[in-house]
XYZ file of C-alpha atoms in Angstrom:
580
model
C 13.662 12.559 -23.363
C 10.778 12.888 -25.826
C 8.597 14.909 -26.354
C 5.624 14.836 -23.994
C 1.633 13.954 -25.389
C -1.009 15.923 -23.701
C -3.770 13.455 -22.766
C -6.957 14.725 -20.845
C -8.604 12.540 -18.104
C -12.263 13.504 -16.512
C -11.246 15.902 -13.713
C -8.333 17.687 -14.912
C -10.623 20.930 -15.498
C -10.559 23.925 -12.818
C -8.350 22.837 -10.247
C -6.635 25.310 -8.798
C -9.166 27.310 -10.470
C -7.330 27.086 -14.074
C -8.699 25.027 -16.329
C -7.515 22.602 -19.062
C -4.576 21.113 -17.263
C -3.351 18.119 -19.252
C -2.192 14.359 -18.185
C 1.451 13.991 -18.721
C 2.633 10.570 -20.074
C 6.221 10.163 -21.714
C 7.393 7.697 -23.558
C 4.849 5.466 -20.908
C 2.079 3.117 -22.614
C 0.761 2.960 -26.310
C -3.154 2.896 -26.499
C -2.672 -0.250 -27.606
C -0.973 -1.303 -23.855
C 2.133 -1.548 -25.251
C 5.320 0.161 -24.711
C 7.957 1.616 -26.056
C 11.419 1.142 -24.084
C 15.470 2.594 -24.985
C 16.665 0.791 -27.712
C 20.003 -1.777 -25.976
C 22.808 -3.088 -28.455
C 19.963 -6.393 -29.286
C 17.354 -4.084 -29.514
C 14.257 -2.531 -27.632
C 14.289 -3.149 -23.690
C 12.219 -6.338 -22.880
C 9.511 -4.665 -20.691
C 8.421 -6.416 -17.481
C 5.049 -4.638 -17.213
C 2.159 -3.930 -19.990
C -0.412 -1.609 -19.497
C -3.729 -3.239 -19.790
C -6.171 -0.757 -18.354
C -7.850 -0.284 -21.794
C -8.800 -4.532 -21.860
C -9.423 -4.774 -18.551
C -12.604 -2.989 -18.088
C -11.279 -0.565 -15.590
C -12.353 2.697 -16.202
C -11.471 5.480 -13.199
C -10.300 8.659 -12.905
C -9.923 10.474 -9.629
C -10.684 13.812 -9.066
C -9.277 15.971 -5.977
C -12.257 18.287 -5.921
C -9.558 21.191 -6.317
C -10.739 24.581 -6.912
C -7.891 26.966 -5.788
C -8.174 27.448 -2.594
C -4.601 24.581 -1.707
C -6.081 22.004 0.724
C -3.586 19.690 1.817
C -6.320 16.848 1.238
C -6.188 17.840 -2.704
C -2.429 16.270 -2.889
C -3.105 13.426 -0.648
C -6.210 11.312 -1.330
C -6.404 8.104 -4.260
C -6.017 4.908 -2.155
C -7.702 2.026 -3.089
C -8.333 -1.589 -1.950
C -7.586 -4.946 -3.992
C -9.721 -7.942 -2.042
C -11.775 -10.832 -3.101
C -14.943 -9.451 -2.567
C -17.121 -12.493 -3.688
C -14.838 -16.013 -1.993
C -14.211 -16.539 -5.200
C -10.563 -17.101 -4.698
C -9.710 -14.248 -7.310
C -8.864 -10.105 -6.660
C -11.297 -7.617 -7.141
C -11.013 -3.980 -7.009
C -12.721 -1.143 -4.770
C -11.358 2.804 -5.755
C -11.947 5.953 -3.578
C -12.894 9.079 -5.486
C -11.837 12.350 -4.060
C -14.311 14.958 -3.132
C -15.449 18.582 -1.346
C -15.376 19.597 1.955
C -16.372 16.962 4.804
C -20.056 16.177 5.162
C -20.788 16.442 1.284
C -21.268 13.700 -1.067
C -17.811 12.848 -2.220
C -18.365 13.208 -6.217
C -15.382 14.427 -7.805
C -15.431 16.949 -10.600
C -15.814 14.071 -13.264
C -18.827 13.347 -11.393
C -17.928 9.633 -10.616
C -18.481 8.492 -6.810
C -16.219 5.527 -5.815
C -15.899 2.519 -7.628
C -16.171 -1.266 -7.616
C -14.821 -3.923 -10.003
C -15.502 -7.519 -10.050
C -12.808 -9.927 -11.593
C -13.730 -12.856 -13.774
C -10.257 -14.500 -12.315
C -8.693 -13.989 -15.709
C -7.954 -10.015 -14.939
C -11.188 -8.857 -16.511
C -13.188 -6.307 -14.671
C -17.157 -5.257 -14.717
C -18.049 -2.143 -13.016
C -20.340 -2.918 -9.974
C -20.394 0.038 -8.086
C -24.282 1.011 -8.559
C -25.947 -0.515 -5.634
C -23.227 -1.520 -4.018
C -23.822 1.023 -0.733
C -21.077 3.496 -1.018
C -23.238 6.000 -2.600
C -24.172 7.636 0.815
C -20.432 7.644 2.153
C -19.158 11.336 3.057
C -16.458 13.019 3.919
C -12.869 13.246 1.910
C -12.081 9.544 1.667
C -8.081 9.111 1.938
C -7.787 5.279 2.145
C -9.098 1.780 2.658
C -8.411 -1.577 5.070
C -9.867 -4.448 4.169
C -10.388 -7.849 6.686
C -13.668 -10.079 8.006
C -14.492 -8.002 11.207
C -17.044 -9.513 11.817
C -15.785 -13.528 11.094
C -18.371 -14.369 8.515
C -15.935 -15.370 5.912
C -16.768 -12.082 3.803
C -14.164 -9.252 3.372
C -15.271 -5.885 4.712
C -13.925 -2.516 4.376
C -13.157 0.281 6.223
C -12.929 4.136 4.532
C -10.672 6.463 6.312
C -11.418 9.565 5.718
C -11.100 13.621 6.636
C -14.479 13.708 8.308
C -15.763 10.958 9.482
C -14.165 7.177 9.002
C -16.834 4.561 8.014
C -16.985 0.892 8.359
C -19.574 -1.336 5.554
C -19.693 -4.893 6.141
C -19.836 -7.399 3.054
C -23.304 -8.873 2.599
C -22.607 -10.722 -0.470
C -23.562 -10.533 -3.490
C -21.875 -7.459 -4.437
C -23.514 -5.241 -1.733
C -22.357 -3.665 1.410
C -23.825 -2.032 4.730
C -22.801 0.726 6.423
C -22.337 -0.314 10.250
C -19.976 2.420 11.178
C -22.471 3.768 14.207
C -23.355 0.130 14.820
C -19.951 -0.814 15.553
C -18.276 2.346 17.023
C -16.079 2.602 13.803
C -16.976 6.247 13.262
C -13.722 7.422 14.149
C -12.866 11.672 13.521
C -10.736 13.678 12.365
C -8.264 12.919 9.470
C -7.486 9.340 9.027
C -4.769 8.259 6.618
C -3.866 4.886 6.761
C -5.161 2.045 8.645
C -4.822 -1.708 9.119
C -6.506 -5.174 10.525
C -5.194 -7.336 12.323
C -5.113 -9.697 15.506
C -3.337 -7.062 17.869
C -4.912 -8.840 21.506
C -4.157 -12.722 19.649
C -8.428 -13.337 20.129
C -8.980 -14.856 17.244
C -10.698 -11.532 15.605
C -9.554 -8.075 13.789
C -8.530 -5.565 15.603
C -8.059 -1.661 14.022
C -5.379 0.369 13.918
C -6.075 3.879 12.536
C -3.553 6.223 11.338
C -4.820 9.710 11.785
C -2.575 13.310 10.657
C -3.174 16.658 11.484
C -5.880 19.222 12.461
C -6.659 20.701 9.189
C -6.046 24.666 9.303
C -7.915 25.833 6.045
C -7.217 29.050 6.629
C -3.331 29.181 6.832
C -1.817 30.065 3.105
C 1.480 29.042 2.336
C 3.790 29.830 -0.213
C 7.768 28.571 -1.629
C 10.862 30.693 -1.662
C 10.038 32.182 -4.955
C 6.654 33.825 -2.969
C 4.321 31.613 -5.344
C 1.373 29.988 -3.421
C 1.797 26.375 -2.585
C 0.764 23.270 0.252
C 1.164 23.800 3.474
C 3.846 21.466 5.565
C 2.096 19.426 8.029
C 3.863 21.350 10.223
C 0.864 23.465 9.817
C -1.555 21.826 11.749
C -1.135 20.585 15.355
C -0.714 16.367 15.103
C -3.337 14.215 16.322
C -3.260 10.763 18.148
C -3.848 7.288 16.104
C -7.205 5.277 17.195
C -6.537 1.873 18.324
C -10.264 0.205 18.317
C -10.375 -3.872 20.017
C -13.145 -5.845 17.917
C -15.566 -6.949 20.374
C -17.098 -9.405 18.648
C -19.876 -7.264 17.386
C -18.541 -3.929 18.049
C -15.085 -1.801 18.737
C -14.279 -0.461 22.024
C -11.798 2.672 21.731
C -8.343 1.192 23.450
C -6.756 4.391 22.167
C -6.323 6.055 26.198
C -5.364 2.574 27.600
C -3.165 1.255 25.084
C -1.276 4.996 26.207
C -2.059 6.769 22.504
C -3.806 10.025 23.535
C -1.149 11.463 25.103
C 1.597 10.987 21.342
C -0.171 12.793 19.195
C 2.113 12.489 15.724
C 1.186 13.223 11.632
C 0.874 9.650 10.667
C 0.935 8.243 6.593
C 1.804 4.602 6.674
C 1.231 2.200 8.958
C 2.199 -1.675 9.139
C 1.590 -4.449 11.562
C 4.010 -7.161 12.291
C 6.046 -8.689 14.909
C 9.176 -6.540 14.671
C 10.618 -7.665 18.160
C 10.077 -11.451 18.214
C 8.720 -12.098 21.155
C 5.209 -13.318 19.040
C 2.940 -10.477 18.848
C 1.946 -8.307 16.303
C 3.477 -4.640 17.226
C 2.165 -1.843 15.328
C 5.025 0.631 13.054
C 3.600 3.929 12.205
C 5.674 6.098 9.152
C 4.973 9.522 10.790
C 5.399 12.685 8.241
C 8.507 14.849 9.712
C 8.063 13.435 13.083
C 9.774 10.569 14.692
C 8.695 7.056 13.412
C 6.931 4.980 16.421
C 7.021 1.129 16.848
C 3.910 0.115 19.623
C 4.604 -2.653 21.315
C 2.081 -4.415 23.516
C 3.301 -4.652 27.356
C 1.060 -8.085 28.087
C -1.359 -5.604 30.257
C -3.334 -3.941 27.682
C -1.138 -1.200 27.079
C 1.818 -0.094 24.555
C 4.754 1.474 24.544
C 6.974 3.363 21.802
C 10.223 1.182 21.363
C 11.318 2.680 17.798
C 13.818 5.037 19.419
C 15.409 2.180 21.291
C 15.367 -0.420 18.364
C 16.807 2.191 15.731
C 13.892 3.112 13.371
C 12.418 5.817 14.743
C 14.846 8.231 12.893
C 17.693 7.900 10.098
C 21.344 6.714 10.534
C 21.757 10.808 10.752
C 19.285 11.312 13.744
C 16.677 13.109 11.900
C 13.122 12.448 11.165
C 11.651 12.602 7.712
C 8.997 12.828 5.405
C 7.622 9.224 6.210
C 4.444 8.479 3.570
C 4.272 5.098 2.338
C 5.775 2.016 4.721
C 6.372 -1.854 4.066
C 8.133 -4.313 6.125
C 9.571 -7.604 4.553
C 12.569 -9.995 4.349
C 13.845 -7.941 2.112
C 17.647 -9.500 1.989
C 16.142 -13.490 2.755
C 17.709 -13.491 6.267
C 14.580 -14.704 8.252
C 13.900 -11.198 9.490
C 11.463 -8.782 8.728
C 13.189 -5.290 7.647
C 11.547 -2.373 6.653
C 11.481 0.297 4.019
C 9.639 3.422 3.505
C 9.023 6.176 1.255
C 9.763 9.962 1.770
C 10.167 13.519 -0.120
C 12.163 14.688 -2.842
C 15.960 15.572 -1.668
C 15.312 13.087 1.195
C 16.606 9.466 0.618
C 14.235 6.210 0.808
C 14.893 4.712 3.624
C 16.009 0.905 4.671
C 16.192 -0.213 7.702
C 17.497 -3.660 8.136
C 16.885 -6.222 10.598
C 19.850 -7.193 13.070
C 18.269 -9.812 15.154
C 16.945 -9.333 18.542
C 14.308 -6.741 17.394
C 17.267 -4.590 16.583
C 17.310 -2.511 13.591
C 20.092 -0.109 11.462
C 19.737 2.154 8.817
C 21.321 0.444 5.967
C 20.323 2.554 2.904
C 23.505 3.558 1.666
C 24.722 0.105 1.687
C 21.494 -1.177 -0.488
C 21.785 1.411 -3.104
C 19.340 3.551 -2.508
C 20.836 6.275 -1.647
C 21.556 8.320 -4.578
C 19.309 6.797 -6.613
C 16.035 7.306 -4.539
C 16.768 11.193 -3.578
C 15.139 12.971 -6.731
C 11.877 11.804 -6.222
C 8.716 12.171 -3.784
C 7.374 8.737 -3.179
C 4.189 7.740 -1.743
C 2.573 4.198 -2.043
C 5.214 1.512 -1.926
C 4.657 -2.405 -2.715
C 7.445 -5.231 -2.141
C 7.082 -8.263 -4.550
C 9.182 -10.439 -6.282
C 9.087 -9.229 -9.857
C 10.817 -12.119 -11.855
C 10.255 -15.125 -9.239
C 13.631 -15.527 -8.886
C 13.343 -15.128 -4.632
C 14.133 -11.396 -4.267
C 11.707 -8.986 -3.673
C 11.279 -5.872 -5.122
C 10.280 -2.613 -5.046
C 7.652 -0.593 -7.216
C 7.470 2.566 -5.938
C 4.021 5.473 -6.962
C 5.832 9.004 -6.725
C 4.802 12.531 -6.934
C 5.188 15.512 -5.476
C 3.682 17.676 -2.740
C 5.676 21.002 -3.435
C 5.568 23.291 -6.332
C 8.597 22.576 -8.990
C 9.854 22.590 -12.175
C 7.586 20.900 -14.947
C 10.219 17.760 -15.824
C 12.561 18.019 -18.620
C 11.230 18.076 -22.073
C 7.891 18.241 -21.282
C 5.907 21.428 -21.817
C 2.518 21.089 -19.752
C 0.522 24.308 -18.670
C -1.001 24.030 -15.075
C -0.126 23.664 -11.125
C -0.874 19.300 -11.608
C 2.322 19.383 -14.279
C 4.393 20.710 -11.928
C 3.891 17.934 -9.160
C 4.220 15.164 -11.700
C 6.943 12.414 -11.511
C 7.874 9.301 -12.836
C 7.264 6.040 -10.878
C 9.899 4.090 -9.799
C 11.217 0.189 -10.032
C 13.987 -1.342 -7.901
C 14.768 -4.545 -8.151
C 16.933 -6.607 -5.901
C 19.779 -8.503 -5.704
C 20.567 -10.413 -2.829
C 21.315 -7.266 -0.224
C 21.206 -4.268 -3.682
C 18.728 -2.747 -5.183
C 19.027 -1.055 -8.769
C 16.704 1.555 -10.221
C 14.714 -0.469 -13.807
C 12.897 2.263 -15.088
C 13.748 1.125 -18.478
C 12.373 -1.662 -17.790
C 9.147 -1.120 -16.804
C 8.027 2.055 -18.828
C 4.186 0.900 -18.205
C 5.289 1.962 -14.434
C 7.996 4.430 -14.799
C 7.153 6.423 -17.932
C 3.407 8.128 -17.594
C 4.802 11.719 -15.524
C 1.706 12.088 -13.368
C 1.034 12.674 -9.830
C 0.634 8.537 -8.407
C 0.085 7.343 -4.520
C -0.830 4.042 -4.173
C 0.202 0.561 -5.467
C -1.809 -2.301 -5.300
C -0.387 -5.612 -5.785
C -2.011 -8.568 -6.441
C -2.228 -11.694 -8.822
C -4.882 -10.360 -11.341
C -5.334 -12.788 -14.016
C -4.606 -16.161 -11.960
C -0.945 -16.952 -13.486
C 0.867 -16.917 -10.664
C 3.267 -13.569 -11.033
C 1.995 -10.519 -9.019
C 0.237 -7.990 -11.223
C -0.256 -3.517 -10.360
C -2.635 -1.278 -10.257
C -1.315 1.936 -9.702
C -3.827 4.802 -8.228
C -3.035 8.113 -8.936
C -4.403 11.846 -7.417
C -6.273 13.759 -10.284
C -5.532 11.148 -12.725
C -6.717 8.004 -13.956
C -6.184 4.210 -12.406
C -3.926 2.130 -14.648
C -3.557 -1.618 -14.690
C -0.023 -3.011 -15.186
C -0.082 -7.048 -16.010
C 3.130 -8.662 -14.963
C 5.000 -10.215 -18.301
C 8.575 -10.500 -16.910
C 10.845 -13.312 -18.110
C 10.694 -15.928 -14.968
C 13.594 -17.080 -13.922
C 11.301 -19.780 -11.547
C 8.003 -20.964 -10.325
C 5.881 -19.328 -7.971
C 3.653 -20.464 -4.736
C 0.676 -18.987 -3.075
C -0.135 -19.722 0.909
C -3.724 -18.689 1.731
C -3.981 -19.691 5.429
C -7.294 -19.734 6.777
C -8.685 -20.193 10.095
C -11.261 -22.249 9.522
C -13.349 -24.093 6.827
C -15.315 -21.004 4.596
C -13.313 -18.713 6.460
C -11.634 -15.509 4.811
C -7.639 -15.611 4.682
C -6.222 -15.050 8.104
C -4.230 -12.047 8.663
C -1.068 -12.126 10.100
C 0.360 -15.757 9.854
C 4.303 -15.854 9.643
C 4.694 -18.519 6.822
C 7.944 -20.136 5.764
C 8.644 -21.605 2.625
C 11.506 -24.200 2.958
C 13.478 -25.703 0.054
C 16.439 -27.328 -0.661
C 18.503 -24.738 -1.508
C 16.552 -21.905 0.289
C 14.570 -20.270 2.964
C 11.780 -17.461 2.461
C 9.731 -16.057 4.709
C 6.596 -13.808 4.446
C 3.556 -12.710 6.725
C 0.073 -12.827 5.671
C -1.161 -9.070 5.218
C -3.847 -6.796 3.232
C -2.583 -3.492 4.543
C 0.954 -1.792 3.748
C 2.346 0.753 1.025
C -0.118 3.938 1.418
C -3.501 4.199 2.513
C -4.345 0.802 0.591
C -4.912 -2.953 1.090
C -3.730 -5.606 -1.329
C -3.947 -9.292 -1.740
C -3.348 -10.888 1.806
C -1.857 -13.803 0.477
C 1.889 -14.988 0.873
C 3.108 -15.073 -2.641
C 6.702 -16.034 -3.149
C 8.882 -16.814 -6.070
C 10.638 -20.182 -6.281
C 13.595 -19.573 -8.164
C 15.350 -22.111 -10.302
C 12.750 -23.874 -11.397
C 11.896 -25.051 -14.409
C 8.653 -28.180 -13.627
C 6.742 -27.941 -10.251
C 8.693 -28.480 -7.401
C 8.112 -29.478 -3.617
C 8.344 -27.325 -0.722
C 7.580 -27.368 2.863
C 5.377 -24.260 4.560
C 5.401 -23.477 8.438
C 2.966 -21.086 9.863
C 2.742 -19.269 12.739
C -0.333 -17.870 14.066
C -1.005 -14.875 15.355
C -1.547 -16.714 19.125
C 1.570 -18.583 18.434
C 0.253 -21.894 17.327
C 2.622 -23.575 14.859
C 2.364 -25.772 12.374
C 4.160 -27.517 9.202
C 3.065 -28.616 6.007
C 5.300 -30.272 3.844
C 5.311 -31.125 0.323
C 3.471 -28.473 -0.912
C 3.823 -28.587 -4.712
C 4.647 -25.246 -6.474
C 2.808 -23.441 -9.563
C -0.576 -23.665 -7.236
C -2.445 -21.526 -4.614
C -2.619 -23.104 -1.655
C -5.523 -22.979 1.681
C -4.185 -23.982 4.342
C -6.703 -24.950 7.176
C -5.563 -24.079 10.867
C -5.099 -27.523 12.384
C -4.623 -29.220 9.883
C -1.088 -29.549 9.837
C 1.931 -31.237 11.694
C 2.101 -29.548 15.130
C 5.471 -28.413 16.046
């Protein structure tokens, strides 16, 4: 491995109270955005990703707010949110900046507050965070949701937080208004992860919070070698999720009735997604050390926990693990949604594989990714098909939570060094996955401490583009410049005319000589939202091609549209199809 360059970021000063800790990067991205790959028998590694952060006009660097005294919070905040904030049909970006303790000002050491970026549709970004209304937000912000709560065809967000969660509704214009008392979205605690969607089939988003642990500051914790370190999350007592019913102009707390309170669990990721097939959304929670829990609604308000029963509550060895980062995809093009998820270092990745019925086996091993994915701790997790050739894969933000060993050949002073990893890339083959790193050095080569992935189509030409978040280090933009090996279609289903895109539509993309399926979503991965859109690669083709789309609402309506021609984005207005 080369040697390592030291690069400093705002906010690598005084955490952990030592100062002058670098930003480790080896053999990642030039300043130029280029890269440098291993050198094959034809020469250098074509490289799939470039990083573009210097052109793009982002400029962000997180800062944990560490000053020695080992928070758990320190190692798990830097989510992010990629949305179209404007209806302009293109992505733009919204960044949460770490901070203090809860009930300050959340400025991290760089003294930056969070940030927003508008996109000019061709992957160029202008800072508009001043005035936006985030300046006022407190509390340790962990993670964002994004959806139209309240139906006015504007994206809002929602902030979890360690403190106090806060909801700020999109006003246009670049400007947004904190309603979190106004609608009852002041929820307590420590949030992680949490997502929209239509969970009562209403017609409006619904919120599903992910909450962790009671946060004991004054436990200290330290490895086998007696050097202090983070605590386990076995340190605090769990706490029950929030389940909060949109009202129309408010949330009422569902949490007791939908049978919550009384499971309290440490969750990280959480997805939403019919998993059992019997047309409603169920809710899949990636709990840290704890078993994973599938809600499923009973038709009478409450929900019970089937992910014992339908095999992914625990691994093919009966235990529970380190769940972080979650997504849940066709992931082998059988018509079923399977689902993967992220975990600590000496634990394996774990895939869990759809059998039909709602019925699920651990089938990690047999996809590869069982060696491969054991050295590393992963966090944020996206699932997208790289090359538009059909498959999807897997890019993957790691780093770690426990004290270790700087990583070979690089020679960094400080506690961040020694939590820094690489990222990872697997990408799919049919029912295989196979670790790319060469590949995709822009990803896989910076050594720093990453959490979140953000996926989106940046720059309008139709391959999915990055942005990787990290903790303590700086947000990078990756532009996708893999070889295609086909075309590529976007479905952007919408409820109605000026509406936002819908959340939760099953859509199926039908060809001649295949079958993909997707769901419309904006939350997955880690404490993040991407673009909500059903992207999918067409593979084989060379000139636009014709394919037919079927939705499914979330209340079960269906519908078909054929002829849909590829290489375009496509809204698709409820009703407007061929009922089936």
């Amino acid at each position: 491995m080369k040697a390592c360059d030291r690069r400093c970021t705002a906010g690598l000063v005084a955490s952990f109270g030592l100062a002058g800790l670098g930003l480790l990067s080896c053999g990642g991205s030039e300043p130029d955005g280029g890269s440098r790959g291993p050198e094959a028998a034809n020469g250098p590694a074509p490289q799939l990703f470039t990083d573009v952060t210097p052109s793009s006009g982002v400029r962000f660097s997180h800062g944990s707010g560490a000053v020695g005294d080992w928070t758990l919070t320190e190692i798990m905040g830097g989510g992010g949110a990629l949305f179209d904030m404007d209806g302009d049909g293109d992505l733009d970006l919204f960044l949460l900046q770490g901070g203090a303790d809860p009930g300050s000002p959340t400025t991290a050491q760089a003294g930056e507050g969070h940030a927003l970026f508008r996109n000019d549709g061709q992957g160029s970004f202008t800072d508009v965070s001043e005035g936006a209304g985030f300046e006022s937000l407190t509390g340790y912000a962990m993670g964002a949701a994004a959806g139209d709560v309240d139906g006015d065809g504007s994206v809002d967000l929602y902030i979890s937080q360690q403190g106090t969660d806060a909801l700020f509704l999109n006003e246009g214009g670049g400007r947004f208004k904190d309603a979190t008392s106004e609608w009852g979205a002041g929820v307590e605690g420590w949030s992680t992860s949490a997502a929209f969607g239509d969970l009562d089939a209403d017609g409006d988003l619904d919120l599903y919070v992910a909450r962790y642990i009671e946060l004991e500051s004054k436990i200290i914790c330290n490895d086998a070698a007696g050097r202090r370190t983070y605590c386990p999350p076995g340190s605090g007592a769990p706490v029950h999720d929030v389940l909060l019913i949109n009202e129309g102009a408010s949330f009422r707390d569902a949490s007791a009735d939908a049978g919550l309170v009384g499971v309290p669990a440490p969750g990280l990721g959480v997805v939403l997604e019919d998993l059992t097939g019997d047309g409603r959304l169920d809710v899949y929670v990636a709990n840290d050390g704890q078993a994973n829990q599938l809600w499923v609604p009973d038709g009478e308000g409450g929900w019970r926990d089937e992910g014992a029963t339908r095999g992914i509550a625990l691994n093919q060895n009966g235990f529970a693990e380190a769940s972080m980062g979650v997504v849940v995809e066709d992931l082998d093009q059988d018509g079923l949604s399977d689902l993967f998820m992220t975990h600590l270092q000496e634990e394996t990745h774990t895939l869990y594989r759809a059998r039909g019925a709602g019925a699920f086996s651990d089938r990690t091993g047999q996809a590869g990714l069982g060696v491969m994915t054991r050295p590393n701790t992963g966090f944020g997790v996206a699932a997208f098909d790289v090359e538009l050739d059909g498959d999807l894969d897997l890019a993957i933000a790691n780093g770690r939570v426990r004290i270790g060993p700087v990583p070979e050949g690089c020679e960094l002073e400080g506690a961040w060094a020694q939590l820094a990893e690489a990222n990872s890339l697997l990408i799919a083959d049919s029912a295989r996955f196979t670790d790319e790193k060469g590949r995709a050095l822009a990803l896989t080569g910076p050594l720093l401490v990453d959490r979140c992935v953000l996926q989106g189509d940046l720059d309008g030409d139709g391959d999915v583009d990055l942005v990787v978040t990290g903790n303590e280090n700086a947000a990078r933009v990756l532009r996708n410049d893999a070889p295609r090996q086909g075309d590529w279609v976007t479905i952007d289903p919408r409820a109605r005319e000026g509406g936002a895109t819908s959340i939760g539509v099953q859509v199926k993309l039908t060809a001649p000589d295949f079958e993909l399926t997707r769901t419309t979503r904006a939350s997955d991965g880690y404490q993040s939202s991407r673009d909500p859109r059903a992207h999918f690669g067409v593979p084989g083709s060379e000139a636009a091609a014709e394919v037919d789309v079927e939705l499914r609402w979330p209340d079960g309506l269906r519908e078909r549209f054929p002829g849909l021609t590829s290489g375009r984005v496509h809204p698709l207005l409820r009703g407007s199809g061929e009922a089936l």
